[in-house]
Protein backbone atom coordinates (compact mmCIF):
# COMPACT_ATOMS: atom_id res chain seq x y z
CA UNK A 1 0.00 0.00 0.00
CA UNK A 2 1.14 3.60 -0.64
CA UNK A 3 0.21 6.54 1.61
CA UNK A 4 -2.85 5.86 3.74
CA UNK A 5 -5.84 8.17 3.78
CA UNK A 6 -5.86 7.75 7.57
CA UNK A 7 -3.06 6.36 9.74
CA UNK A 8 -4.05 5.42 13.29
CA UNK A 9 -1.29 5.00 15.87
CA UNK A 10 -2.37 2.51 18.56
CA UNK A 11 -4.60 -0.56 18.09
CA UNK A 12 -6.37 -0.24 21.44
CA UNK A 13 -10.10 0.04 22.02
CA UNK A 14 -10.49 3.48 20.45
CA UNK A 15 -8.03 3.22 17.53
CA UNK A 16 -9.14 -0.26 16.47
CA UNK A 17 -12.81 0.72 16.51
CA UNK A 18 -12.17 3.80 14.37
CA UNK A 19 -9.96 1.87 11.92
CA UNK A 20 -12.52 -0.91 11.57
CA UNK A 21 -15.42 1.45 10.82
CA UNK A 22 -13.40 3.60 8.39
CA UNK A 23 -12.13 0.55 6.49
CA UNK A 24 -15.65 -0.88 6.21
CA UNK A 25 -16.71 2.42 4.65
CA UNK A 26 -13.98 2.11 2.01
CA UNK A 27 -11.28 4.36 3.53
CA UNK A 28 -7.66 3.17 3.10
CA UNK A 29 -6.53 2.84 6.72
CA UNK A 30 -3.19 2.00 8.31
CA UNK A 31 -3.36 0.78 11.92
CA UNK A 32 0.13 0.85 13.38
CA UNK A 33 0.72 -0.56 16.84
CA UNK A 34 3.79 -1.39 18.87
CA UNK A 35 2.86 -5.02 19.48
CA UNK A 36 0.48 -7.25 17.56
CA UNK A 37 0.24 -9.34 20.73
CA UNK A 38 -1.65 -6.55 22.49
CA UNK A 39 -4.15 -5.46 19.82
CA UNK A 40 -7.32 -4.44 21.68
CA UNK A 41 -5.99 -6.03 24.87
CA UNK A 42 -8.20 -5.34 27.92
CA UNK A 43 -6.94 -4.73 31.48
CA UNK A 44 -9.97 -6.67 32.77
CA UNK A 45 -12.75 -8.43 30.80
CA UNK A 46 -15.03 -5.97 28.96
CA UNK A 47 -18.63 -5.89 30.21
CA UNK A 48 -21.66 -4.96 28.05
CA UNK A 49 -23.55 -2.87 27.09
CA UNK A 50 -21.47 -1.95 24.03
CA UNK A 51 -22.22 0.33 21.08
CA UNK A 52 -24.44 -1.49 18.61
CA UNK A 53 -22.62 -2.99 15.62
CA UNK A 54 -19.22 -2.09 17.09
CA UNK A 55 -16.04 -4.14 16.80
CA UNK A 56 -16.14 -4.36 20.61
CA UNK A 57 -19.58 -5.99 20.43
CA UNK A 58 -18.48 -8.39 17.69
CA UNK A 59 -15.33 -9.48 19.52
CA UNK A 60 -17.16 -10.05 22.82
CA UNK A 61 -18.15 -13.59 23.74
CA UNK A 62 -19.99 -13.92 27.09
CA UNK A 63 -19.04 -17.61 27.17
CA UNK A 64 -15.30 -16.87 27.05
CA UNK A 65 -13.98 -13.99 29.20
CA UNK A 66 -10.27 -14.79 28.77
CA UNK A 67 -8.45 -11.56 27.86
CA UNK A 68 -6.27 -13.31 25.26
CA UNK A 69 -9.31 -14.84 23.59
CA UNK A 70 -11.04 -11.44 23.32
CA UNK A 71 -7.85 -9.94 21.86
CA UNK A 72 -7.52 -12.80 19.32
CA UNK A 73 -11.13 -12.40 18.12
CA UNK A 74 -10.72 -8.62 17.69
CA UNK A 75 -7.40 -9.02 15.84
CA UNK A 76 -8.91 -11.60 13.50
CA UNK A 77 -11.78 -9.23 12.63
CA UNK A 78 -9.35 -6.38 11.95
CA UNK A 79 -7.07 -8.53 9.81
CA UNK A 80 -10.02 -9.70 7.71
CA UNK A 81 -10.87 -6.12 6.57
CA UNK A 82 -9.49 -5.57 3.09
CA UNK A 83 -9.04 -1.76 3.32
CA UNK A 84 -7.30 -2.04 6.68
CA UNK A 85 -3.58 -2.70 7.06
CA UNK A 86 -2.77 -3.71 10.65
CA UNK A 87 0.98 -3.80 11.28
CA UNK A 88 3.52 -3.77 14.07
CA UNK A 89 5.74 -0.69 14.48
CA UNK A 90 6.45 1.90 17.16
CA UNK A 91 5.81 5.53 16.27
CA UNK A 92 8.70 7.71 17.47
CA UNK A 93 7.68 11.09 16.02
CA UNK A 94 5.58 12.98 13.50
CA UNK A 95 6.69 13.66 9.92
CA UNK A 96 6.15 17.35 9.33
CA UNK A 97 5.83 19.43 6.16
CA UNK A 98 5.17 23.10 6.87
CA UNK A 99 2.49 23.25 9.59
CA UNK A 100 1.09 19.88 8.60
CA UNK A 101 1.61 16.27 9.63
CA UNK A 102 2.20 13.87 6.72
CA UNK A 103 2.98 10.66 8.60
CA UNK A 104 5.09 9.23 11.40
CA UNK A 105 8.65 8.06 11.89
CA UNK A 106 9.11 4.61 13.42
CA UNK A 107 11.63 2.94 15.69
CA UNK A 108 11.91 0.13 13.11
CA UNK A 109 13.10 2.57 10.40
CA UNK A 110 10.64 3.04 7.54
CA UNK A 111 8.57 6.22 7.79
CA UNK A 112 4.82 5.77 7.26
CA UNK A 113 3.04 8.44 5.23
CA UNK A 114 -0.63 9.39 5.44
CA UNK A 115 -3.03 12.23 4.63
CA UNK A 116 -4.25 12.26 8.25
CA UNK A 117 -2.63 10.92 11.42
CA UNK A 118 -4.61 9.92 14.53
CA UNK A 119 -2.83 9.38 17.86
CA UNK A 120 -4.75 6.74 19.87
CA UNK A 121 -1.93 5.79 22.23
CA UNK A 122 -3.97 5.23 25.42
CA UNK A 123 -2.01 5.18 28.67
CA UNK A 124 1.42 5.02 26.97
CA UNK A 125 2.66 8.63 26.90
CA UNK A 126 5.31 9.13 29.59
CA UNK A 127 3.89 6.09 31.40
CA UNK A 128 5.14 4.59 34.69
CA UNK A 129 3.71 1.32 36.00
CA UNK A 130 3.95 0.50 39.69
CA UNK A 131 3.53 -2.95 41.30
CA UNK A 132 4.20 -2.64 45.03
CA UNK A 133 7.68 -1.10 45.29
CA UNK A 134 8.65 -1.91 41.69
CA UNK A 135 8.33 0.83 39.08
CA UNK A 136 8.95 0.49 35.33
CA UNK A 137 8.28 2.33 32.07
CA UNK A 138 5.11 0.58 30.91
CA UNK A 139 1.55 1.52 29.91
CA UNK A 140 0.09 -1.88 30.77
CA UNK A 141 1.34 -5.06 32.43
CA UNK A 142 4.11 -6.57 30.24
CA UNK A 143 3.95 -3.74 27.70
CA UNK A 144 6.75 -1.17 27.64
CA UNK A 145 6.12 2.51 27.04
CA UNK A 146 8.94 3.94 24.89
CA UNK A 147 9.85 7.59 25.51
CA UNK A 148 10.47 8.77 21.91
CA UNK A 149 6.99 9.88 20.80
CA UNK A 150 6.28 11.63 24.10
CA UNK A 151 9.65 13.46 24.01
CA UNK A 152 9.02 14.49 20.39
CA UNK A 153 5.56 15.89 21.27
CA UNK A 154 7.03 17.78 24.23
CA UNK A 155 9.70 19.27 21.94
CA UNK A 156 6.92 20.44 19.58
CA UNK A 157 5.38 22.34 22.51
CA UNK A 158 2.42 20.08 23.33
CA UNK A 159 1.17 20.32 26.92
CA UNK A 160 -0.03 17.38 29.01
CA UNK A 161 -1.86 16.50 32.22
CA UNK A 162 -0.89 13.64 34.49
CA UNK A 163 -3.48 10.89 34.97
CA UNK A 164 -3.56 7.59 36.83
CA UNK A 165 -5.44 4.29 36.48
CA UNK A 166 -5.58 1.25 38.72
CA UNK A 167 -6.02 -2.45 38.05
CA UNK A 168 -7.13 -4.58 41.03
CA UNK A 169 -5.46 -7.89 41.81
CA UNK A 170 -7.05 -10.89 40.05
CA UNK A 171 -6.48 -14.64 40.59
CA UNK A 172 -3.86 -14.58 37.79
CA UNK A 173 -2.34 -11.04 37.90
CA UNK A 174 -1.06 -8.70 40.61
CA UNK A 175 -2.76 -5.36 41.28
CA UNK A 176 -0.93 -2.35 39.80
CA UNK A 177 -1.21 1.35 38.97
CA UNK A 178 -0.27 3.25 35.80
CA UNK A 179 0.62 6.95 35.78
CA UNK A 180 0.56 8.45 32.29
CA UNK A 181 0.16 11.72 30.41
CA UNK A 182 -2.89 12.86 28.48
CA UNK A 183 -3.00 15.86 26.14
CA UNK A 184 -3.99 19.07 27.91
CA UNK A 185 -7.67 19.84 27.09
CA UNK A 186 -6.64 23.09 25.36
CA UNK A 187 -4.60 21.12 22.81
CA UNK A 188 -7.62 19.14 21.57
CA UNK A 189 -10.95 20.05 19.97
CA UNK A 190 -13.55 17.48 21.06
CA UNK A 191 -15.94 18.11 18.13
CA UNK A 192 -13.32 17.49 15.41
CA UNK A 193 -10.75 15.39 17.38
CA UNK A 194 -8.04 17.75 16.07
CA UNK A 195 -4.85 18.50 17.95
CA UNK A 196 -4.93 22.18 17.14
CA UNK A 197 -1.18 22.82 17.04
CA UNK A 198 -0.72 21.06 13.66
CA UNK A 199 -2.76 20.40 10.50
CA UNK A 200 -3.74 16.80 9.73
CA UNK A 201 -3.26 15.62 13.32
CA UNK A 202 -6.01 14.10 15.50
CA UNK A 203 -6.17 12.38 18.90
CA UNK A 204 -8.59 9.78 20.21
CA UNK A 205 -9.29 7.69 23.30
CA UNK A 206 -7.66 7.69 26.71
CA UNK A 207 -4.83 10.02 25.64
CA UNK A 208 -7.44 12.79 25.41
CA UNK A 209 -10.37 11.73 27.60
CA UNK A 210 -11.09 9.29 30.42
CA UNK A 211 -13.69 6.52 30.14
CA UNK A 212 -14.40 2.81 29.97
CA UNK A 213 -14.07 0.43 27.00
CA UNK A 214 -17.59 1.23 25.76
CA UNK A 215 -16.84 4.96 25.73
CA UNK A 216 -13.52 4.36 23.92
CA UNK A 217 -15.38 2.35 21.30
CA UNK A 218 -18.06 5.05 21.02
CA UNK A 219 -15.35 7.67 20.54
CA UNK A 220 -13.73 5.54 17.82
CA UNK A 221 -17.06 5.41 15.99
CA UNK A 222 -17.55 9.18 16.43
CA UNK A 223 -14.09 9.90 14.99
CA UNK A 224 -14.84 7.62 12.03
CA UNK A 225 -18.09 9.52 11.33
CA UNK A 226 -16.24 12.81 11.53
CA UNK A 227 -13.44 11.74 9.18
CA UNK A 228 -15.93 10.22 6.72
CA UNK A 229 -17.62 13.61 6.63
CA UNK A 230 -14.26 15.41 6.12
CA UNK A 231 -13.19 13.00 3.39
CA UNK A 232 -16.54 13.53 1.63
P1 LIG B 1 -5.32 1.43 24.72
O1 LIG B 1 -6.37 0.39 24.73
O2 LIG B 1 -4.34 1.46 25.83
O3 LIG B 1 -4.52 1.31 23.36
C1 LIG B 1 -3.40 2.11 23.06
C2 LIG B 1 -2.53 1.30 22.12
O4 LIG B 1 -1.53 2.16 21.58
C3 LIG B 1 -1.78 0.16 22.83
O5 LIG B 1 -2.08 -1.05 22.20
C4 LIG B 1 -0.29 0.52 22.66
O6 LIG B 1 0.51 -0.60 22.39
C5 LIG B 1 -0.32 1.42 21.44
N1 LIG B 1 0.77 2.40 21.41
C6 LIG B 1 1.12 3.26 22.41
N2 LIG B 1 2.15 4.05 22.00
C7 LIG B 1 2.46 3.65 20.74
C8 LIG B 1 3.44 4.08 19.79
N3 LIG B 1 4.31 5.07 20.04
N4 LIG B 1 3.49 3.44 18.58
C9 LIG B 1 2.62 2.43 18.30
N5 LIG B 1 1.66 2.00 19.15
C10 LIG B 1 1.59 2.61 20.36
N6 LIG B 1 -11.70 0.58 31.24
C11 LIG B 1 -12.61 -0.41 31.41
O7 LIG B 1 -13.70 -0.35 30.83
N7 LIG B 1 -12.34 -1.48 32.20
C12 LIG B 1 -11.15 -1.61 32.87
O8 LIG B 1 -10.92 -2.62 33.57
C13 LIG B 1 -10.17 -0.56 32.72
N8 LIG B 1 -8.99 -0.62 33.38
C14 LIG B 1 -8.07 0.37 33.21
C15 LIG B 1 -6.85 0.28 33.88
C16 LIG B 1 -5.87 1.27 33.74
C17 LIG B 1 -4.55 1.15 34.43
C18 LIG B 1 -6.13 2.37 32.88
C19 LIG B 1 -5.08 3.43 32.68
C20 LIG B 1 -7.35 2.48 32.22
C21 LIG B 1 -8.32 1.49 32.36
N9 LIG B 1 -9.56 1.56 31.71
C22 LIG B 1 -10.49 0.55 31.86
C23 LIG B 1 -9.90 2.75 30.90
C24 LIG B 1 -9.85 2.61 29.36
O9 LIG B 1 -11.08 2.11 28.93
C25 LIG B 1 -8.75 1.71 28.85
O10 LIG B 1 -7.51 2.22 29.24
C26 LIG B 1 -8.71 1.55 27.31
O11 LIG B 1 -7.80 0.52 27.01
C27 LIG B 1 -8.29 2.83 26.59
O12 LIG B 1 -8.41 2.64 25.20
P2 LIG B 1 -7.42 3.37 24.18
O13 LIG B 1 -7.72 2.85 22.81
O14 LIG B 1 -7.45 4.83 24.37
O15 LIG B 1 -5.95 2.89 24.62
Tab-separated table of C-alpha atoms and ligand atoms in Angstrom:
chain	number	residue	atom	x	y	z
A	1	UNK	CA	0.000	0.000	0.000
A	2	UNK	CA	1.141	3.602	-0.636
A	3	UNK	CA	0.213	6.539	1.614
A	4	UNK	CA	-2.849	5.857	3.741
A	5	UNK	CA	-5.843	8.171	3.784
A	6	UNK	CA	-5.858	7.753	7.566
A	7	UNK	CA	-3.065	6.363	9.739
A	8	UNK	CA	-4.051	5.416	13.292
A	9	UNK	CA	-1.293	4.996	15.871
A	10	UNK	CA	-2.370	2.508	18.559
A	11	UNK	CA	-4.599	-0.557	18.094
A	12	UNK	CA	-6.366	-0.243	21.440
A	13	UNK	CA	-10.100	0.038	22.021
A	14	UNK	CA	-10.490	3.477	20.449
A	15	UNK	CA	-8.031	3.222	17.531
A	16	UNK	CA	-9.145	-0.262	16.473
A	17	UNK	CA	-12.807	0.718	16.515
A	18	UNK	CA	-12.169	3.798	14.369
A	19	UNK	CA	-9.964	1.874	11.916
A	20	UNK	CA	-12.525	-0.915	11.574
A	21	UNK	CA	-15.415	1.449	10.818
A	22	UNK	CA	-13.396	3.602	8.391
A	23	UNK	CA	-12.130	0.554	6.489
A	24	UNK	CA	-15.646	-0.883	6.214
A	25	UNK	CA	-16.714	2.425	4.653
A	26	UNK	CA	-13.975	2.110	2.008
A	27	UNK	CA	-11.281	4.359	3.525
A	28	UNK	CA	-7.658	3.169	3.096
A	29	UNK	CA	-6.531	2.840	6.723
A	30	UNK	CA	-3.186	2.001	8.309
A	31	UNK	CA	-3.362	0.776	11.918
A	32	UNK	CA	0.127	0.848	13.384
A	33	UNK	CA	0.717	-0.558	16.836
A	34	UNK	CA	3.793	-1.386	18.870
A	35	UNK	CA	2.865	-5.016	19.482
A	36	UNK	CA	0.478	-7.251	17.556
A	37	UNK	CA	0.236	-9.336	20.734
A	38	UNK	CA	-1.646	-6.553	22.485
A	39	UNK	CA	-4.149	-5.456	19.822
A	40	UNK	CA	-7.324	-4.445	21.683
A	41	UNK	CA	-5.990	-6.029	24.874
A	42	UNK	CA	-8.201	-5.336	27.919
A	43	UNK	CA	-6.939	-4.731	31.475
A	44	UNK	CA	-9.972	-6.675	32.771
A	45	UNK	CA	-12.745	-8.426	30.804
A	46	UNK	CA	-15.033	-5.968	28.958
A	47	UNK	CA	-18.627	-5.887	30.210
A	48	UNK	CA	-21.660	-4.956	28.051
A	49	UNK	CA	-23.550	-2.866	27.094
A	50	UNK	CA	-21.467	-1.951	24.032
A	51	UNK	CA	-22.222	0.333	21.077
A	52	UNK	CA	-24.441	-1.488	18.609
A	53	UNK	CA	-22.623	-2.988	15.623
A	54	UNK	CA	-19.216	-2.093	17.090
A	55	UNK	CA	-16.039	-4.136	16.804
A	56	UNK	CA	-16.145	-4.358	20.607
A	57	UNK	CA	-19.582	-5.995	20.435
A	58	UNK	CA	-18.479	-8.391	17.689
A	59	UNK	CA	-15.334	-9.476	19.523
A	60	UNK	CA	-17.155	-10.048	22.824
A	61	UNK	CA	-18.145	-13.590	23.743
A	62	UNK	CA	-19.994	-13.920	27.093
A	63	UNK	CA	-19.042	-17.613	27.167
A	64	UNK	CA	-15.301	-16.868	27.051
A	65	UNK	CA	-13.977	-13.991	29.197
A	66	UNK	CA	-10.268	-14.786	28.768
A	67	UNK	CA	-8.449	-11.557	27.863
A	68	UNK	CA	-6.270	-13.309	25.258
A	69	UNK	CA	-9.315	-14.843	23.586
A	70	UNK	CA	-11.038	-11.443	23.319
A	71	UNK	CA	-7.845	-9.940	21.856
A	72	UNK	CA	-7.523	-12.796	19.321
A	73	UNK	CA	-11.132	-12.395	18.123
A	74	UNK	CA	-10.721	-8.621	17.689
A	75	UNK	CA	-7.397	-9.024	15.842
A	76	UNK	CA	-8.911	-11.599	13.504
A	77	UNK	CA	-11.781	-9.229	12.628
A	78	UNK	CA	-9.346	-6.377	11.953
A	79	UNK	CA	-7.069	-8.533	9.807
A	80	UNK	CA	-10.024	-9.696	7.712
A	81	UNK	CA	-10.869	-6.125	6.575
A	82	UNK	CA	-9.494	-5.567	3.092
A	83	UNK	CA	-9.041	-1.764	3.324
A	84	UNK	CA	-7.298	-2.037	6.676
A	85	UNK	CA	-3.576	-2.703	7.063
A	86	UNK	CA	-2.766	-3.712	10.648
A	87	UNK	CA	0.977	-3.795	11.282
A	88	UNK	CA	3.525	-3.767	14.066
A	89	UNK	CA	5.744	-0.689	14.479
A	90	UNK	CA	6.449	1.895	17.163
A	91	UNK	CA	5.811	5.534	16.265
A	92	UNK	CA	8.697	7.708	17.472
A	93	UNK	CA	7.680	11.085	16.016
A	94	UNK	CA	5.581	12.984	13.503
A	95	UNK	CA	6.689	13.661	9.918
A	96	UNK	CA	6.147	17.352	9.328
A	97	UNK	CA	5.827	19.426	6.156
A	98	UNK	CA	5.175	23.097	6.868
A	99	UNK	CA	2.494	23.253	9.590
A	100	UNK	CA	1.090	19.879	8.600
A	101	UNK	CA	1.614	16.270	9.633
A	102	UNK	CA	2.203	13.868	6.725
A	103	UNK	CA	2.982	10.657	8.604
A	104	UNK	CA	5.092	9.227	11.400
A	105	UNK	CA	8.655	8.057	11.891
A	106	UNK	CA	9.113	4.610	13.424
A	107	UNK	CA	11.635	2.944	15.695
A	108	UNK	CA	11.914	0.131	13.114
A	109	UNK	CA	13.103	2.573	10.402
A	110	UNK	CA	10.642	3.044	7.542
A	111	UNK	CA	8.570	6.221	7.790
A	112	UNK	CA	4.821	5.772	7.256
A	113	UNK	CA	3.041	8.445	5.228
A	114	UNK	CA	-0.634	9.389	5.437
A	115	UNK	CA	-3.027	12.233	4.630
A	116	UNK	CA	-4.249	12.258	8.248
A	117	UNK	CA	-2.633	10.920	11.420
A	118	UNK	CA	-4.611	9.917	14.534
A	119	UNK	CA	-2.833	9.379	17.859
A	120	UNK	CA	-4.749	6.745	19.871
A	121	UNK	CA	-1.935	5.785	22.229
A	122	UNK	CA	-3.975	5.225	25.419
A	123	UNK	CA	-2.012	5.184	28.673
A	124	UNK	CA	1.416	5.019	26.971
A	125	UNK	CA	2.663	8.635	26.899
A	126	UNK	CA	5.308	9.132	29.591
A	127	UNK	CA	3.887	6.090	31.404
A	128	UNK	CA	5.144	4.586	34.692
A	129	UNK	CA	3.711	1.323	35.998
A	130	UNK	CA	3.950	0.505	39.688
A	131	UNK	CA	3.527	-2.945	41.302
A	132	UNK	CA	4.197	-2.644	45.026
A	133	UNK	CA	7.681	-1.096	45.293
A	134	UNK	CA	8.649	-1.911	41.693
A	135	UNK	CA	8.325	0.828	39.075
A	136	UNK	CA	8.947	0.489	35.334
A	137	UNK	CA	8.279	2.333	32.067
A	138	UNK	CA	5.111	0.575	30.910
A	139	UNK	CA	1.552	1.517	29.910
A	140	UNK	CA	0.094	-1.879	30.767
A	141	UNK	CA	1.343	-5.063	32.432
A	142	UNK	CA	4.114	-6.575	30.237
A	143	UNK	CA	3.952	-3.736	27.699
A	144	UNK	CA	6.745	-1.165	27.642
A	145	UNK	CA	6.117	2.508	27.036
A	146	UNK	CA	8.939	3.940	24.887
A	147	UNK	CA	9.848	7.587	25.512
A	148	UNK	CA	10.471	8.774	21.907
A	149	UNK	CA	6.994	9.881	20.800
A	150	UNK	CA	6.278	11.626	24.104
A	151	UNK	CA	9.653	13.459	24.008
A	152	UNK	CA	9.017	14.486	20.395
A	153	UNK	CA	5.557	15.885	21.272
A	154	UNK	CA	7.031	17.783	24.232
A	155	UNK	CA	9.700	19.267	21.936
A	156	UNK	CA	6.924	20.436	19.576
A	157	UNK	CA	5.384	22.343	22.512
A	158	UNK	CA	2.424	20.081	23.325
A	159	UNK	CA	1.170	20.324	26.924
A	160	UNK	CA	-0.026	17.384	29.013
A	161	UNK	CA	-1.858	16.503	32.217
A	162	UNK	CA	-0.890	13.645	34.495
A	163	UNK	CA	-3.480	10.887	34.973
A	164	UNK	CA	-3.565	7.592	36.832
A	165	UNK	CA	-5.435	4.294	36.478
A	166	UNK	CA	-5.580	1.248	38.718
A	167	UNK	CA	-6.015	-2.453	38.048
A	168	UNK	CA	-7.131	-4.577	41.026
A	169	UNK	CA	-5.465	-7.889	41.806
A	170	UNK	CA	-7.049	-10.891	40.054
A	171	UNK	CA	-6.476	-14.638	40.595
A	172	UNK	CA	-3.855	-14.581	37.792
A	173	UNK	CA	-2.339	-11.043	37.898
A	174	UNK	CA	-1.062	-8.696	40.609
A	175	UNK	CA	-2.761	-5.363	41.275
A	176	UNK	CA	-0.926	-2.353	39.796
A	177	UNK	CA	-1.212	1.352	38.970
A	178	UNK	CA	-0.270	3.246	35.804
A	179	UNK	CA	0.617	6.946	35.781
A	180	UNK	CA	0.559	8.449	32.294
A	181	UNK	CA	0.161	11.721	30.407
A	182	UNK	CA	-2.890	12.859	28.482
A	183	UNK	CA	-2.999	15.857	26.139
A	184	UNK	CA	-3.991	19.074	27.909
A	185	UNK	CA	-7.668	19.845	27.087
A	186	UNK	CA	-6.641	23.090	25.365
A	187	UNK	CA	-4.600	21.121	22.807
A	188	UNK	CA	-7.622	19.144	21.573
A	189	UNK	CA	-10.949	20.048	19.973
A	190	UNK	CA	-13.553	17.476	21.057
A	191	UNK	CA	-15.941	18.111	18.134
A	192	UNK	CA	-13.323	17.490	15.411
A	193	UNK	CA	-10.749	15.391	17.376
A	194	UNK	CA	-8.040	17.751	16.070
A	195	UNK	CA	-4.854	18.498	17.954
A	196	UNK	CA	-4.933	22.179	17.140
A	197	UNK	CA	-1.182	22.822	17.037
A	198	UNK	CA	-0.718	21.060	13.656
A	199	UNK	CA	-2.758	20.400	10.502
A	200	UNK	CA	-3.741	16.801	9.733
A	201	UNK	CA	-3.264	15.616	13.319
A	202	UNK	CA	-6.006	14.105	15.505
A	203	UNK	CA	-6.174	12.383	18.898
A	204	UNK	CA	-8.590	9.778	20.214
A	205	UNK	CA	-9.293	7.690	23.301
A	206	UNK	CA	-7.660	7.691	26.712
A	207	UNK	CA	-4.825	10.018	25.636
A	208	UNK	CA	-7.438	12.792	25.411
A	209	UNK	CA	-10.365	11.733	27.598
A	210	UNK	CA	-11.093	9.287	30.415
A	211	UNK	CA	-13.694	6.524	30.136
A	212	UNK	CA	-14.395	2.815	29.972
A	213	UNK	CA	-14.070	0.434	26.999
A	214	UNK	CA	-17.589	1.228	25.764
A	215	UNK	CA	-16.840	4.959	25.725
A	216	UNK	CA	-13.515	4.361	23.919
A	217	UNK	CA	-15.378	2.350	21.298
A	218	UNK	CA	-18.059	5.050	21.019
A	219	UNK	CA	-15.349	7.672	20.537
A	220	UNK	CA	-13.732	5.538	17.815
A	221	UNK	CA	-17.059	5.413	15.993
A	222	UNK	CA	-17.545	9.176	16.435
A	223	UNK	CA	-14.094	9.900	14.992
A	224	UNK	CA	-14.841	7.620	12.027
A	225	UNK	CA	-18.094	9.516	11.333
A	226	UNK	CA	-16.242	12.812	11.535
A	227	UNK	CA	-13.441	11.740	9.179
A	228	UNK	CA	-15.930	10.224	6.718
A	229	UNK	CA	-17.622	13.612	6.630
A	230	UNK	CA	-14.263	15.413	6.124
A	231	UNK	CA	-13.192	13.002	3.394
A	232	UNK	CA	-16.543	13.532	1.634
B	1	LIG	P1	-5.323	1.429	24.720
B	1	LIG	O1	-6.368	0.393	24.728
B	1	LIG	O2	-4.339	1.462	25.828
B	1	LIG	O3	-4.516	1.306	23.362
B	1	LIG	C1	-3.400	2.105	23.063
B	1	LIG	C2	-2.526	1.296	22.122
B	1	LIG	O4	-1.527	2.159	21.576
B	1	LIG	C3	-1.780	0.161	22.830
B	1	LIG	O5	-2.077	-1.051	22.199
B	1	LIG	C4	-0.291	0.517	22.662
B	1	LIG	O6	0.506	-0.595	22.389
B	1	LIG	C5	-0.324	1.423	21.438
B	1	LIG	N1	0.771	2.404	21.415
B	1	LIG	C6	1.117	3.264	22.406
B	1	LIG	N2	2.154	4.047	22.004
B	1	LIG	C7	2.459	3.650	20.738
B	1	LIG	C8	3.439	4.078	19.787
B	1	LIG	N3	4.309	5.067	20.040
B	1	LIG	N4	3.495	3.441	18.581
B	1	LIG	C9	2.620	2.430	18.296
B	1	LIG	N5	1.662	2.004	19.146
B	1	LIG	C10	1.585	2.607	20.355
B	1	LIG	N6	-11.695	0.581	31.243
B	1	LIG	C11	-12.611	-0.412	31.411
B	1	LIG	O7	-13.700	-0.352	30.825
B	1	LIG	N7	-12.337	-1.485	32.199
B	1	LIG	C12	-11.148	-1.615	32.869
B	1	LIG	O8	-10.919	-2.618	33.570
B	1	LIG	C13	-10.169	-0.562	32.716
B	1	LIG	N8	-8.985	-0.624	33.377
B	1	LIG	C14	-8.066	0.365	33.208
B	1	LIG	C15	-6.847	0.279	33.882
B	1	LIG	C16	-5.870	1.271	33.735
B	1	LIG	C17	-4.552	1.153	34.434
B	1	LIG	C18	-6.128	2.366	32.881
B	1	LIG	C19	-5.081	3.428	32.676
B	1	LIG	C20	-7.348	2.476	32.217
B	1	LIG	C21	-8.321	1.492	32.356
B	1	LIG	N9	-9.564	1.561	31.707
B	1	LIG	C22	-10.491	0.546	31.861
B	1	LIG	C23	-9.904	2.755	30.899
B	1	LIG	C24	-9.846	2.614	29.360
B	1	LIG	O9	-11.080	2.106	28.929
B	1	LIG	C25	-8.746	1.706	28.853
B	1	LIG	O10	-7.506	2.225	29.241
B	1	LIG	C26	-8.710	1.553	27.306
B	1	LIG	O11	-7.798	0.521	27.012
B	1	LIG	C27	-8.291	2.829	26.589
B	1	LIG	O12	-8.410	2.642	25.199
B	1	LIG	P2	-7.423	3.371	24.183
B	1	LIG	O13	-7.723	2.846	22.814
B	1	LIG	O14	-7.454	4.828	24.375
B	1	LIG	O15	-5.952	2.889	24.625
